[in-house]
PDB file of C-alpha atoms in Angstrom:
ATOM      1  CA  MET A   1      -0.822  27.966   7.365  1.00  0.00           C
ATOM      2  CA  LEU A   2       0.140  24.774   5.971  1.00  0.00           C
ATOM      3  CA  LEU A   3      -0.028  24.301   2.507  1.00  0.00           C
ATOM      4  CA  ILE A   4      -0.727  21.338   1.055  1.00  0.00           C
ATOM      5  CA  PRO A   5       0.244  19.508  -2.097  1.00  0.00           C
ATOM      6  CA  CYS A   6      -2.794  17.445  -4.026  1.00  0.00           C
ATOM      7  CA  PRO A   7      -1.756  15.520  -6.133  1.00  0.00           C
ATOM      8  CA  TRP A   8      -4.397  16.201  -9.108  1.00  0.00           C
ATOM      9  CA  CYS A   9      -5.376  19.920  -8.799  1.00  0.00           C
ATOM     10  CA  GLY A  10      -1.194  21.490  -7.438  1.00  0.00           C
ATOM     11  CA  PRO A  11      -0.579  22.680  -3.773  1.00  0.00           C
ATOM     12  CA  ARG A  12      -3.860  24.134  -1.740  1.00  0.00           C
ATOM     13  CA  ASP A  13      -4.251  26.098   1.418  1.00  0.00           C
ATOM     14  CA  GLU A  14      -5.192  23.677   4.215  1.00  0.00           C
ATOM     15  CA  THR A  15      -8.523  24.834   4.611  1.00  0.00           C
ATOM     16  CA  GLU A  16      -9.532  23.372   1.410  1.00  0.00           C
ATOM     17  CA  PHE A  17      -8.814  19.634   2.868  1.00  0.00           C
ATOM     18  CA  HIS A  18      -9.667  17.382   5.481  1.00  0.00           C
ATOM     19  CA  TYR A  19      -8.097  14.719   6.988  1.00  0.00           C
ATOM     20  CA  GLY A  20      -9.038  10.867   7.075  1.00  0.00           C
ATOM     21  CA  GLY A  21      -6.948   9.405   9.569  1.00  0.00           C
ATOM     22  CA  GLN A  22      -4.188   6.737   8.747  1.00  0.00           C
ATOM     23  CA  ALA A  23      -3.310   5.927   5.831  1.00  0.00           C
ATOM     24  CA  HIS A  24      -2.692   2.118   4.764  1.00  0.00           C
ATOM     25  CA  VAL A  25      -5.016   0.576   7.932  1.00  0.00           C
ATOM     26  CA  ALA A  26      -6.914  -2.527   5.910  1.00  0.00           C
ATOM     27  CA  TYR A  27     -10.180  -3.057   6.636  1.00  0.00           C
ATOM     28  CA  PRO A  28     -10.973  -6.389   8.113  1.00  0.00           C
ATOM     29  CA  ALA A  29     -11.476  -9.829   6.153  1.00  0.00           C
ATOM     30  CA  ASP A  30     -13.918 -10.424   8.066  1.00  0.00           C
ATOM     31  CA  PRO A  31     -15.342  -8.254  10.313  1.00  0.00           C
ATOM     32  CA  GLY A  32     -18.431 -10.373  12.110  1.00  0.00           C
ATOM     33  CA  ALA A  33     -16.443 -12.445  13.384  1.00  0.00           C
ATOM     34  CA  LEU A  34     -14.072 -10.235  15.502  1.00  0.00           C
ATOM     35  CA  THR A  35     -14.168  -9.350  18.616  1.00  0.00           C
ATOM     36  CA  ASP A  36     -15.519  -6.593  20.409  1.00  0.00           C
ATOM     37  CA  GLU A  37     -11.761  -5.990  21.901  1.00  0.00           C
ATOM     38  CA  GLU A  38     -10.560  -6.560  18.171  1.00  0.00           C
ATOM     39  CA  TRP A  39     -13.380  -3.843  16.304  1.00  0.00           C
ATOM     40  CA  ALA A  40     -12.801  -1.195  19.060  1.00  0.00           C
ATOM     41  CA  ARG A  41      -9.304  -2.075  18.302  1.00  0.00           C
ATOM     42  CA  TYR A  42      -9.352  -1.124  13.787  1.00  0.00           C
ATOM     43  CA  LEU A  43     -12.096   1.998  14.750  1.00  0.00           C
ATOM     44  CA  PHE A  44      -9.945   4.026  17.692  1.00  0.00           C
ATOM     45  CA  PHE A  45      -5.924   2.375  17.364  1.00  0.00           C
ATOM     46  CA  ARG A  46      -3.817   4.576  15.100  1.00  0.00           C
ATOM     47  CA  ASP A  47       0.213   5.048  15.268  1.00  0.00           C
ATOM     48  CA  ASN A  48       1.188   7.911  17.080  1.00  0.00           C
ATOM     49  CA  PRO A  49       4.438   8.355  15.527  1.00  0.00           C
ATOM     50  CA  GLU A  50       6.433  11.592  16.286  1.00  0.00           C
ATOM     51  CA  GLY A  51       7.755  12.027  12.650  1.00  0.00           C
ATOM     52  CA  ALA A  52       6.852  10.483   9.492  1.00  0.00           C
ATOM     53  CA  PHE A  53       3.510   9.554   9.387  1.00  0.00           C
ATOM     54  CA  ALA A  54       1.466   8.077   5.996  1.00  0.00           C
ATOM     55  CA  GLU A  55      -2.128   9.503   5.749  1.00  0.00           C
ATOM     56  CA  ARG A  56      -5.281  10.277   4.509  1.00  0.00           C
ATOM     57  CA  TRP A  57      -6.731  13.774   3.085  1.00  0.00           C
ATOM     58  CA  SER A  58      -9.379  14.987   1.073  1.00  0.00           C
ATOM     59  CA  HIS A  59      -9.542  17.834  -1.201  1.00  0.00           C
ATOM     60  CA  ALA A  60     -12.978  18.686  -0.360  1.00  0.00           C
ATOM     61  CA  ALA A  61     -12.821  22.385  -1.367  1.00  0.00           C
ATOM     62  CA  GLY A  62     -10.610  20.881  -5.001  1.00  0.00           C
ATOM     63  CA  CYS A  63     -11.315  18.279  -6.901  1.00  0.00           C
ATOM     64  CA  ARG A  64     -12.679  15.998  -3.319  1.00  0.00           C
ATOM     65  CA  ARG A  65     -10.473  13.028  -4.403  1.00  0.00           C
ATOM     66  CA  TRP A  66      -8.905  11.206  -1.900  1.00  0.00           C
ATOM     67  CA  PHE A  67      -4.810  10.944  -1.599  1.00  0.00           C
ATOM     68  CA  ASN A  68      -2.595   9.801   0.398  1.00  0.00           C
ATOM     69  CA  ALA A  69       0.588  11.978   2.416  1.00  0.00           C
ATOM     70  CA  VAL A  70       3.684  11.679   4.353  1.00  0.00           C
ATOM     71  CA  ARG A  71       4.202  14.306   7.125  1.00  0.00           C
ATOM     72  CA  ASP A  72       5.878  15.227   9.531  1.00  0.00           C
ATOM     73  CA  THR A  73       4.065  14.875  12.671  1.00  0.00           C
ATOM     74  CA  ALA A  74       6.530  17.018  14.538  1.00  0.00           C
ATOM     75  CA  THR A  75       7.340  20.341  12.159  1.00  0.00           C
ATOM     76  CA  ASN A  76       3.968  19.882   9.580  1.00  0.00           C
ATOM     77  CA  ARG A  77       6.078  19.498   6.936  1.00  0.00           C
ATOM     78  CA  ILE A  78       4.547  17.101   3.811  1.00  0.00           C
ATOM     79  CA  HIS A  79       7.479  14.693   2.384  1.00  0.00           C
ATOM     80  CA  ALA A  80       4.947  13.841  -0.174  1.00  0.00           C
ATOM     81  CA  VAL A  81       2.225  12.831  -1.398  1.00  0.00           C
ATOM     82  CA  TYR A  82       1.016  10.185  -3.480  1.00  0.00           C
ATOM     83  CA  ARG A  83      -2.908   8.669  -5.526  1.00  0.00           C
ATOM     84  CA  PRO A  84      -4.408   5.817  -3.150  1.00  0.00           C
ATOM     85  CA  GLY A  85      -3.235   2.486  -4.896  1.00  0.00           C
ATOM     86  CA  GLU A  86       0.273   3.555  -5.341  1.00  0.00           C
ATOM     87  CA  PRO A  87       3.180   2.159  -2.751  1.00  0.00           C
ATOM     88  CA  ARG A  88       4.580   4.761  -0.340  1.00  0.00           C
ATOM     89  CA  PRO A  89       7.377   6.767  -1.302  1.00  0.00           C
ATOM     90  CA  VAL A  90      10.306   6.152   0.516  1.00  0.00           C
ATOM     91  CA  THR A  91      11.139   9.677   2.557  1.00  0.00           C
ATOM     92  CA  GLY A  92      14.047  10.601   4.108  1.00  0.00           C
TER      93      GLY A  92
END
């Protein structure tokens, strides 16, 4: 079982959370100007690294807030959590 540390509520069981995908994906400045290919790339294409990856999570069964986590995709170890708007912490 994965223990996820919510920045507001502290460590909680993974069943309380919903995964929100890759963090720091900027919404297009002018979505109406995008081609179908550019729009599809924004909607469906994400990084898929092995190792540290910044993700969005929602504490659905707790405070219901969104936050970011840096999780190692190979080991599931969470290296850092941080609130939206905060810079991504440097992890080793």
